GROMACS .gro file of C-alpha atoms in nm:
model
  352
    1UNK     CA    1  -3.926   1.532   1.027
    2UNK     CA    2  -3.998   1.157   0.938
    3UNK     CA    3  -4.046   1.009   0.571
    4UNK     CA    4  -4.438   1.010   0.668
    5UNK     CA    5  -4.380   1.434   0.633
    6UNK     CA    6  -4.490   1.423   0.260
    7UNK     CA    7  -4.407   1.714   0.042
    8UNK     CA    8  -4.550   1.857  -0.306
    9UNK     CA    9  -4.307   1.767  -0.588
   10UNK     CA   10  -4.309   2.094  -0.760
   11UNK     CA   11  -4.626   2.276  -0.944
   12UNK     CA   12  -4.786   1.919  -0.924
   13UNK     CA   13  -5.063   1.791  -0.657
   14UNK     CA   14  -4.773   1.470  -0.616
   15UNK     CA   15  -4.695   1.405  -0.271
   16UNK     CA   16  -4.329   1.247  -0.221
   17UNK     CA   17  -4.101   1.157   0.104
   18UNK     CA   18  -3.878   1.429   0.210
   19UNK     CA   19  -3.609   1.169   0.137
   20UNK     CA   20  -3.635   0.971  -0.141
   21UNK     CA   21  -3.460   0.554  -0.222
   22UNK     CA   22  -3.154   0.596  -0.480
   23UNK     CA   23  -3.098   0.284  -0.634
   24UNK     CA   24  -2.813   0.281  -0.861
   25UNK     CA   25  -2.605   0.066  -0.615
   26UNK     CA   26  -2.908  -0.169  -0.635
   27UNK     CA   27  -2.704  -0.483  -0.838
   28UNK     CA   28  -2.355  -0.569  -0.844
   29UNK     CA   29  -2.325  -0.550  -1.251
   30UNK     CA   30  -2.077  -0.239  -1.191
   31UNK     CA   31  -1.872  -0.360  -0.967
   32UNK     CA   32  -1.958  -0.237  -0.637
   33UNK     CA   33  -2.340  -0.233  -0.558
   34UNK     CA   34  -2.557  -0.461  -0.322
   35UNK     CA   35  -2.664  -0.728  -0.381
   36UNK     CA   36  -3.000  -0.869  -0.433
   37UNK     CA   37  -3.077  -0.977  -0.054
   38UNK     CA   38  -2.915  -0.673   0.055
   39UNK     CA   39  -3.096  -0.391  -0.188
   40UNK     CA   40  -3.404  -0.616  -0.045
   41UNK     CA   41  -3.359  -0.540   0.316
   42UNK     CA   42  -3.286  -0.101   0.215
   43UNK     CA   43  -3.562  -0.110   0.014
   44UNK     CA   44  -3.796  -0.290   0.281
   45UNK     CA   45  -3.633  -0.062   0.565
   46UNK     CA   46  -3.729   0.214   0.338
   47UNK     CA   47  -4.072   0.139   0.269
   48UNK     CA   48  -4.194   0.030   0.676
   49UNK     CA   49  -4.048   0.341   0.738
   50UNK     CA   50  -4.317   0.498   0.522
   51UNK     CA   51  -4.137   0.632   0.228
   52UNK     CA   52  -4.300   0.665  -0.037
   53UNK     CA   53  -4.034   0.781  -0.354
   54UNK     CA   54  -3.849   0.550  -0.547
   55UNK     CA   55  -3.568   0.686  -0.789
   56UNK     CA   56  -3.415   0.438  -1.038
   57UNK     CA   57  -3.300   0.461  -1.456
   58UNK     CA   58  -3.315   0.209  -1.710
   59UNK     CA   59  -2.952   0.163  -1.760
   60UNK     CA   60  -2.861   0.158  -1.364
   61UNK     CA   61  -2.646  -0.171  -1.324
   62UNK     CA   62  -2.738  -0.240  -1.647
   63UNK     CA   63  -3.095  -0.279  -1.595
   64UNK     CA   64  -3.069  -0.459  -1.261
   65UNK     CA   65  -3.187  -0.171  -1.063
   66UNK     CA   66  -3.454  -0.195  -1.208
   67UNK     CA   67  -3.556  -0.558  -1.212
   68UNK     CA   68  -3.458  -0.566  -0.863
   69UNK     CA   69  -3.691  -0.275  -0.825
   70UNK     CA   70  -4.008  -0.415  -0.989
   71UNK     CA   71  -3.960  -0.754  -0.767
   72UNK     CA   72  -3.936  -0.530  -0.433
   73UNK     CA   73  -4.243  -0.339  -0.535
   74UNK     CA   74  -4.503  -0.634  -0.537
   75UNK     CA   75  -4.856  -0.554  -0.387
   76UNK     CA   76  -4.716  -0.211  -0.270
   77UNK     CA   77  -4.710  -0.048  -0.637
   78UNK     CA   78  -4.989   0.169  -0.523
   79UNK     CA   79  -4.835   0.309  -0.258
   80UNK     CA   80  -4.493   0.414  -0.453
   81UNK     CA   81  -4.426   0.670  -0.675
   82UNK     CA   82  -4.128   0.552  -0.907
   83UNK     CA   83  -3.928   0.739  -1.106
   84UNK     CA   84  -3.695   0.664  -1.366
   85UNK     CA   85  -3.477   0.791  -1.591
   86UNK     CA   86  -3.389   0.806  -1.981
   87UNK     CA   87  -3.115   0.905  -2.177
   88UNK     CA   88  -2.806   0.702  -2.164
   89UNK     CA   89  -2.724   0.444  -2.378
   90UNK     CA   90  -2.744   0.047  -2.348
   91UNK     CA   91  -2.591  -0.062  -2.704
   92UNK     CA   92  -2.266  -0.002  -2.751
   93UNK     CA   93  -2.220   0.141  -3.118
   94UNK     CA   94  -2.588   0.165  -3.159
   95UNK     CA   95  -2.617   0.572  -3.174
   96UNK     CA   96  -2.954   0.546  -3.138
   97UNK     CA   97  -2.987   0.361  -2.806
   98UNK     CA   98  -2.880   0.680  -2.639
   99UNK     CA   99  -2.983   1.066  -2.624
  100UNK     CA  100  -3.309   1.224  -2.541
  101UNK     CA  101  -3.461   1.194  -2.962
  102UNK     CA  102  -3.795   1.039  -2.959
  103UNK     CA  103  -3.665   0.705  -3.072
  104UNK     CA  104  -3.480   0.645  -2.739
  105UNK     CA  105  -3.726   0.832  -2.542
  106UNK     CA  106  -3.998   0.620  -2.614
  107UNK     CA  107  -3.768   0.210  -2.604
  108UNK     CA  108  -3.594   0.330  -2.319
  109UNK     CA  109  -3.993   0.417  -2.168
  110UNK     CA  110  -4.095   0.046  -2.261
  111UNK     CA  111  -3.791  -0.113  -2.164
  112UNK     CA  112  -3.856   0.026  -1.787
  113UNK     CA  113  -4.208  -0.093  -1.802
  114UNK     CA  114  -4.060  -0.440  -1.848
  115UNK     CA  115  -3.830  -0.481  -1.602
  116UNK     CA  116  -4.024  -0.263  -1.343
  117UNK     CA  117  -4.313  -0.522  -1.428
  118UNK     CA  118  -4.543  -0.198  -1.389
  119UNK     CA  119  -4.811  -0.078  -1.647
  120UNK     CA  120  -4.711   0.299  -1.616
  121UNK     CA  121  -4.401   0.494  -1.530
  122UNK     CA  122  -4.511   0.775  -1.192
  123UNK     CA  123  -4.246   1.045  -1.294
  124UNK     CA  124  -3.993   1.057  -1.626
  125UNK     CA  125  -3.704   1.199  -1.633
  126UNK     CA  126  -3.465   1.330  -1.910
  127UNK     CA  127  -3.166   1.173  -1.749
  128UNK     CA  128  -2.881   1.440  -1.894
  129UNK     CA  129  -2.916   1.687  -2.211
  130UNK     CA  130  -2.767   1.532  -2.495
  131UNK     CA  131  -2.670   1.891  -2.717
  132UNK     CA  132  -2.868   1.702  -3.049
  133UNK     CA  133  -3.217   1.681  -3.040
  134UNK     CA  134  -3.475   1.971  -3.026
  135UNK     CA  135  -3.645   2.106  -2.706
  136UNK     CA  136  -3.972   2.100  -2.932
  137UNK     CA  137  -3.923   1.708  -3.065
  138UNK     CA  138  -3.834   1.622  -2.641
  139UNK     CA  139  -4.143   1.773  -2.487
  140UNK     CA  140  -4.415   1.707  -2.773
  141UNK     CA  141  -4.273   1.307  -2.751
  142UNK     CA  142  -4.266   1.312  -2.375
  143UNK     CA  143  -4.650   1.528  -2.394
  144UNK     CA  144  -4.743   1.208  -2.594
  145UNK     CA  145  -4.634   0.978  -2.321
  146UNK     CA  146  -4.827   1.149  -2.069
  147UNK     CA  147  -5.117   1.150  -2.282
  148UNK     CA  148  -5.075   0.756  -2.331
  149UNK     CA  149  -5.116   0.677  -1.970
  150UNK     CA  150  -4.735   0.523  -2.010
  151UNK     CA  151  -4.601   0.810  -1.769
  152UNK     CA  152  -4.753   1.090  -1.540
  153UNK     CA  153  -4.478   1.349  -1.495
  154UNK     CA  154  -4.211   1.450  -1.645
  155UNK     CA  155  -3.862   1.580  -1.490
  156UNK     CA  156  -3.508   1.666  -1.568
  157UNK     CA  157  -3.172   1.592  -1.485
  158UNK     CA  158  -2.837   1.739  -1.574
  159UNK     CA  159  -2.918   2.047  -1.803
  160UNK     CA  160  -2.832   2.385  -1.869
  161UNK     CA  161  -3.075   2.617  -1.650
  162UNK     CA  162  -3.124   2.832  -2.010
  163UNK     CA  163  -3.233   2.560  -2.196
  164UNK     CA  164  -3.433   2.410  -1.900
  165UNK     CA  165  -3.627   2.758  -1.903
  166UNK     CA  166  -3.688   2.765  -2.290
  167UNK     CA  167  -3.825   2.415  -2.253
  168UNK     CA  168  -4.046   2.468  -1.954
  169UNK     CA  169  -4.131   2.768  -2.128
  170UNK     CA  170  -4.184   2.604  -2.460
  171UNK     CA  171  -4.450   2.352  -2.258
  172UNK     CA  172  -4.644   2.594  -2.132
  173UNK     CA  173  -4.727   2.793  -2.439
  174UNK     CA  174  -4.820   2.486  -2.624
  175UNK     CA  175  -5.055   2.345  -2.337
  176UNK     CA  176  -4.794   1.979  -2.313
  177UNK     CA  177  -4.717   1.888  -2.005
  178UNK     CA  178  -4.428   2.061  -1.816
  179UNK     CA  179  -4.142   1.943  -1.599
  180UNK     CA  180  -4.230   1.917  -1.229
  181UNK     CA  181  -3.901   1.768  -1.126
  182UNK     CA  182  -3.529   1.885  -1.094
  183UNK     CA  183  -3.223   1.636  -1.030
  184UNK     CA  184  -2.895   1.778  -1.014
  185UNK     CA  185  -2.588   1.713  -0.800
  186UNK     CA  186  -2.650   1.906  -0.467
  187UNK     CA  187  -2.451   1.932  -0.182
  188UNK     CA  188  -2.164   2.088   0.032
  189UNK     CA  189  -1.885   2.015  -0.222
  190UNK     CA  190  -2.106   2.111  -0.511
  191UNK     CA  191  -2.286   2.425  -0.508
  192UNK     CA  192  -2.216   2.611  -0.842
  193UNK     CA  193  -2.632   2.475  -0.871
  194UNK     CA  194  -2.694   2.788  -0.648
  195UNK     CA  195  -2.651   3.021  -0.923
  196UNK     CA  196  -2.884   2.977  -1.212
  197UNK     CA  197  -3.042   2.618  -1.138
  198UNK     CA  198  -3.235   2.661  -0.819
  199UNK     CA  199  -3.359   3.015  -0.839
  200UNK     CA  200  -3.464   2.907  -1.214
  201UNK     CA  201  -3.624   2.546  -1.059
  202UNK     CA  202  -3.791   2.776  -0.832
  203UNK     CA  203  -3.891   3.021  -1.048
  204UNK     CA  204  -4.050   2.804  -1.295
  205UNK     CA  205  -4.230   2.582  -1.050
  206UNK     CA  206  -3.959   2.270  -1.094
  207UNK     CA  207  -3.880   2.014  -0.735
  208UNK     CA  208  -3.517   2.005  -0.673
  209UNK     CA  209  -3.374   1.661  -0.585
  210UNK     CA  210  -3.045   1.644  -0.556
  211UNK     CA  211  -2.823   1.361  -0.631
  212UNK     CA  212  -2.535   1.291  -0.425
  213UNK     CA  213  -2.616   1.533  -0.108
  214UNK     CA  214  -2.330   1.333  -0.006
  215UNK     CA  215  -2.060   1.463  -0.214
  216UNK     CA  216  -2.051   1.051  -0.344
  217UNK     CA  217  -1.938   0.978   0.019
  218UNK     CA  218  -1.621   1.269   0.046
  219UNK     CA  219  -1.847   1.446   0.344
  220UNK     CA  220  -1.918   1.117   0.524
  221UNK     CA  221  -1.562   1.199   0.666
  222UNK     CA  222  -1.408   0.874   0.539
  223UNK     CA  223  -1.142   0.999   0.326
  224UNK     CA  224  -0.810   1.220   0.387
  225UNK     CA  225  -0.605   1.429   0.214
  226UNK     CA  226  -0.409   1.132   0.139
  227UNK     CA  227  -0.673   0.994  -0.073
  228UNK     CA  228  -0.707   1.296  -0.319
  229UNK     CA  229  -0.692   1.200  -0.689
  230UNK     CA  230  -0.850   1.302  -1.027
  231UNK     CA  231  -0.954   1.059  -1.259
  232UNK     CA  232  -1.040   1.131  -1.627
  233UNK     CA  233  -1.115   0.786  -1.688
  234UNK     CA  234  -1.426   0.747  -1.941
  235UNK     CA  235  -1.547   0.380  -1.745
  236UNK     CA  236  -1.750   0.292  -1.428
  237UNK     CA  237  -1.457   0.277  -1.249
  238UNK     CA  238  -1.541  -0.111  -1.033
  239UNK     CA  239  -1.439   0.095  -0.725
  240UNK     CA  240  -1.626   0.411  -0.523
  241UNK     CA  241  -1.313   0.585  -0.469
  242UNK     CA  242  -1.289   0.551  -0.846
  243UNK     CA  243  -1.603   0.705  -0.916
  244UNK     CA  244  -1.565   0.977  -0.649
  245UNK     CA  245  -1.219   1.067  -0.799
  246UNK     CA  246  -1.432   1.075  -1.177
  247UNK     CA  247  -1.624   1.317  -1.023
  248UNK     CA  248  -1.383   1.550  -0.929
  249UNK     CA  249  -1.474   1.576  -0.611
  250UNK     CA  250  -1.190   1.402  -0.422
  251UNK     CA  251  -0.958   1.728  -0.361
  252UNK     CA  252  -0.871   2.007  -0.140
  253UNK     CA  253  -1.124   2.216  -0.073
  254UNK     CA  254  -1.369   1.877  -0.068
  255UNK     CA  255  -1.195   1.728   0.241
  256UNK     CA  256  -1.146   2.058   0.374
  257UNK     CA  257  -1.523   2.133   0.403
  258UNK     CA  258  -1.592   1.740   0.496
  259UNK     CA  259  -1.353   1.791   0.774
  260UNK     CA  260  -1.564   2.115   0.913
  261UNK     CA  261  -1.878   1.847   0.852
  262UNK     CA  262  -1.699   1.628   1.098
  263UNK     CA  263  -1.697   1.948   1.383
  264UNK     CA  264  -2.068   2.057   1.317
  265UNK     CA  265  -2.125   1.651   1.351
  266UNK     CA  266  -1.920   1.596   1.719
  267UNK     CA  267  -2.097   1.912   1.806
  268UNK     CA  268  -2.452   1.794   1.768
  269UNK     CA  269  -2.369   1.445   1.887
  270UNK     CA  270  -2.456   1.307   1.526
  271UNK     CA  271  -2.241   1.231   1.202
  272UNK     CA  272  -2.100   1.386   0.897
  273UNK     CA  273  -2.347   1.158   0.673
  274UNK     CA  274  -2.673   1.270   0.893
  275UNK     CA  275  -2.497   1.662   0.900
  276UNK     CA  276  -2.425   1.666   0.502
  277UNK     CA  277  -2.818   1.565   0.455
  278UNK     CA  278  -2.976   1.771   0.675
  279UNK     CA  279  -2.795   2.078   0.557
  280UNK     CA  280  -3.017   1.991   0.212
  281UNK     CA  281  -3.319   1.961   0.364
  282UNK     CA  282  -3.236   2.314   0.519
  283UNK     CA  283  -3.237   2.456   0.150
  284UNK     CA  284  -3.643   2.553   0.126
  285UNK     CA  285  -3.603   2.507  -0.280
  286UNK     CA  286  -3.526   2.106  -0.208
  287UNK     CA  287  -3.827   1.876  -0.191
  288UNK     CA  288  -3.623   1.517  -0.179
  289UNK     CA  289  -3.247   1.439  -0.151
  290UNK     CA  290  -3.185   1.105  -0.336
  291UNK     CA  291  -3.059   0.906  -0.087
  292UNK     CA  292  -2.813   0.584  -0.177
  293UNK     CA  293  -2.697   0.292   0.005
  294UNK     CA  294  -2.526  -0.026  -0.044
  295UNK     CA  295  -2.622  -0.142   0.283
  296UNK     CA  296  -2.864  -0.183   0.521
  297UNK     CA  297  -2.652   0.016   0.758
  298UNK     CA  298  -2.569   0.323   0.547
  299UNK     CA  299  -2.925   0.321   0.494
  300UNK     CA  300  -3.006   0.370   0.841
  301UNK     CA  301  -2.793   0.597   0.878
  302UNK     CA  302  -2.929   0.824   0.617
  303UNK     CA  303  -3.233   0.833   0.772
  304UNK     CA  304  -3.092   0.945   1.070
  305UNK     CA  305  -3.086   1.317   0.893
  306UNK     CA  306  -3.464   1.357   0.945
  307UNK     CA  307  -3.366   1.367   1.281
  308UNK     CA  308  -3.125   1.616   1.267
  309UNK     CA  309  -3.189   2.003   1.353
  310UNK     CA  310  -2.918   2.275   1.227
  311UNK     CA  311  -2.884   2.569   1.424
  312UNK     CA  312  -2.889   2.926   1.211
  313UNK     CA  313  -2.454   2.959   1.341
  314UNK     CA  314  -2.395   2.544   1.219
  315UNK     CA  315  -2.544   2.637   0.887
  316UNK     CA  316  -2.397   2.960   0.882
  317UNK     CA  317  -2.056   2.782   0.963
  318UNK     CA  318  -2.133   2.531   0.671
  319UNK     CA  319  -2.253   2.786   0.396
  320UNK     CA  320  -1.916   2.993   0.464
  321UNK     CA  321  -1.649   2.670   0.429
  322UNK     CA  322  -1.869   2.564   0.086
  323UNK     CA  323  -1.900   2.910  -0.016
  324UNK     CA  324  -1.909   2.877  -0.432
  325UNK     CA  325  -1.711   3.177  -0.569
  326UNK     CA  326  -1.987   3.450  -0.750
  327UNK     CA  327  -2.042   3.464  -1.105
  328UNK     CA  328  -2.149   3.684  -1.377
  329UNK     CA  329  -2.350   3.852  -1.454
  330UNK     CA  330  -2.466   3.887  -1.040
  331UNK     CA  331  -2.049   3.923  -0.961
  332UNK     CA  332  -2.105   4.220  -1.110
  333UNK     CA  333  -2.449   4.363  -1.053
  334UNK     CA  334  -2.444   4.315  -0.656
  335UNK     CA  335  -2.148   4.521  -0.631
  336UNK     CA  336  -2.210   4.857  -0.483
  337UNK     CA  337  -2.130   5.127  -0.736
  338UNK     CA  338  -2.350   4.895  -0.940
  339UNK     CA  339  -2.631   4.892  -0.729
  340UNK     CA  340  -2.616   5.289  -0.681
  341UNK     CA  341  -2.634   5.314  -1.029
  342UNK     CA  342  -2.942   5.061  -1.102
  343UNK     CA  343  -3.115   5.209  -0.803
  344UNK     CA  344  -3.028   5.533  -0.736
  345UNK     CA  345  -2.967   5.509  -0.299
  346UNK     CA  346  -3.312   5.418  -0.288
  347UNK     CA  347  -3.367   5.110  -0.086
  348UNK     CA  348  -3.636   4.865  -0.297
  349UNK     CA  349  -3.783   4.552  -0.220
  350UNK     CA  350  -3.666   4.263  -0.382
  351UNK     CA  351  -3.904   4.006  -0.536
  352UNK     CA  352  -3.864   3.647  -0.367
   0.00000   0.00000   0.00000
């Protein structure tokens, strides 16, 4: 596969990159991103290569993703799709500078413009539900945007699959403009998603991109069990062990299935980074893992996944060690006496 293999981003005609440019760790504003010559060179190595899908949010290093963004971009804005992201807030004690309500929706939408120096935003998401505003007040203002020219897509991060459906469903009847895009954390050490996300993304005609295919570096193999901590902390932390541990992910079971990562990696001649990617890619659902770097290197080395080819007993190996435990109501319905009961011995096709 190279970046050149374009894909269709949901029920849309978009094509994107089957790996698409995180750039959160574009600016150094929180402490640990890369700087402005450095984000240059990963977003130039990025583009050559022939990728094509941008993924950036207004408040990212407080707003320096995105500047840097809109300077990299130049006389190649026709050939990118960017995407960015609203939601979370950039005034402290301003209630209205966050949350997905109109208000925010739409100076979060002009504040990207700005410092993306563009004239229209390719794909908008709604960066994480908020549990305030109305599905019906988000899609008719983001319908509006659409219909303004200011964006061309609309996606979604971070929410419920129910309300996700109601929403999706809530576009359709009403002829707006529905989400082609899903972002949601994806990988090896996180695959509750599994359950009611994909099947629902899917279903309902929604791209899955997920963020962090890397577990936020556990499955890169570069931490131990001596490095396991939990942090409830409510800041960026200024380190990426710090935001790992926020996470949650920096525990047992994490290194445990980073370390099995490590054997699929020595096996295959490749490493845990290139292994943790490509075993996203694998998932048919996924049209783009969001790929970050902080330096030129690490961006190489993501790449490096495209190159990478699983066997059916190395994925097998992988699903079983990241196995997420079953929930209800499908704990219950796949078990046997269940089944008998629903249908009767008789052996039925399933619908896809």
């Amino acid at each position: 596969m190279k970046l050149t293999d374009y894909k269709l981003l949901g029920r849309s005609g978009l094509r994107v990159s089957p790996l698409s440019l995180g750039t959160m760790t574009f600016g150094s504003d929180w402490g640990w991103g890369a700087e402005s010559g450095e984000a240059r060179r990963i977003f130039d190595l990025y583009v050559d290569r022939g990728g094509n899908f941008i993924d950036t949010a207004v408040n990212y290093t407080n707003g320096a993703a995105e500047r840097f963004v809109g300077e990299f971009v130049g006389d190649k804005r026709e050939r990118l799709v960017l995407a960015t992201k609203f939601t979370m807030a950039r005034d402290p004690g301003n209630p209205n500078s966050g949350g997905n309500h109109r208000l925010n929706m739409v100076r979060s939408v002009e504040q990207s413009l700005r410092q993306l120096a563009t004239d229209r935003i390719d794909l908008l998401y709604l960066h994480g539900w908020d549990m305030t505003t109305r599905p019906d007040e988000v899609m008719r203002a983001l319908d509006d945007l659409v219909r303004s020219g200011k964006i061309l897509y609309v996606g979604i991060c971070n929410t419920p699959a129910w309300r996700i459906a109601e929403m999706q469903t809530l576009a359709d009847l009403r002829g707006w403009s529905p989400f082609v895009a899903l972002q949601i954390e994806y990988s090896l050490v996180e695959r509750t998603v599994e359950h009611e996300l994909m099947p629902m993304a899917a279903a309902l005609g929604l791209g899955v991109l997920p963020w962090s295919p890397l577990g936020g570096g556990v499955l890169t193999g570069k931490y131990s069990k001596a490095d396991i901590q939990d942090s409830r902390d409510a800041a960026v932390s200024p380190s990426r062990k710090g935001v790992i541990a926020s996470s949650g992910h920096l525990n047992d079971r994490s290194i445990e299935i980073a370390q099995e990562v490590r054997a699929v990696a020595d096996e295959v001649g490749s490493t845990p980074s290139r292994i943790a990617l490509a075993w996203t890619l694998a998932n048919p659902t996924v049209v783009s893992p969001v790929m970050g770097a902080r330096t030129l290197a690490q961006a190489e080395e993501n790449l490096g996944a495209l190159d990478v080819a699983l066997s059916s007993d190395q994925l097998a190996r992988l699903n079983q060690v990241s196995e997420p435990d079953p929930i209800f109501p499908a704990r219950f319905v796949e078990r046997p006496l269940v089944q008998q009961l629903i249908f009767g011995g008789a052996a039925v096709a399933r619908r896809v």
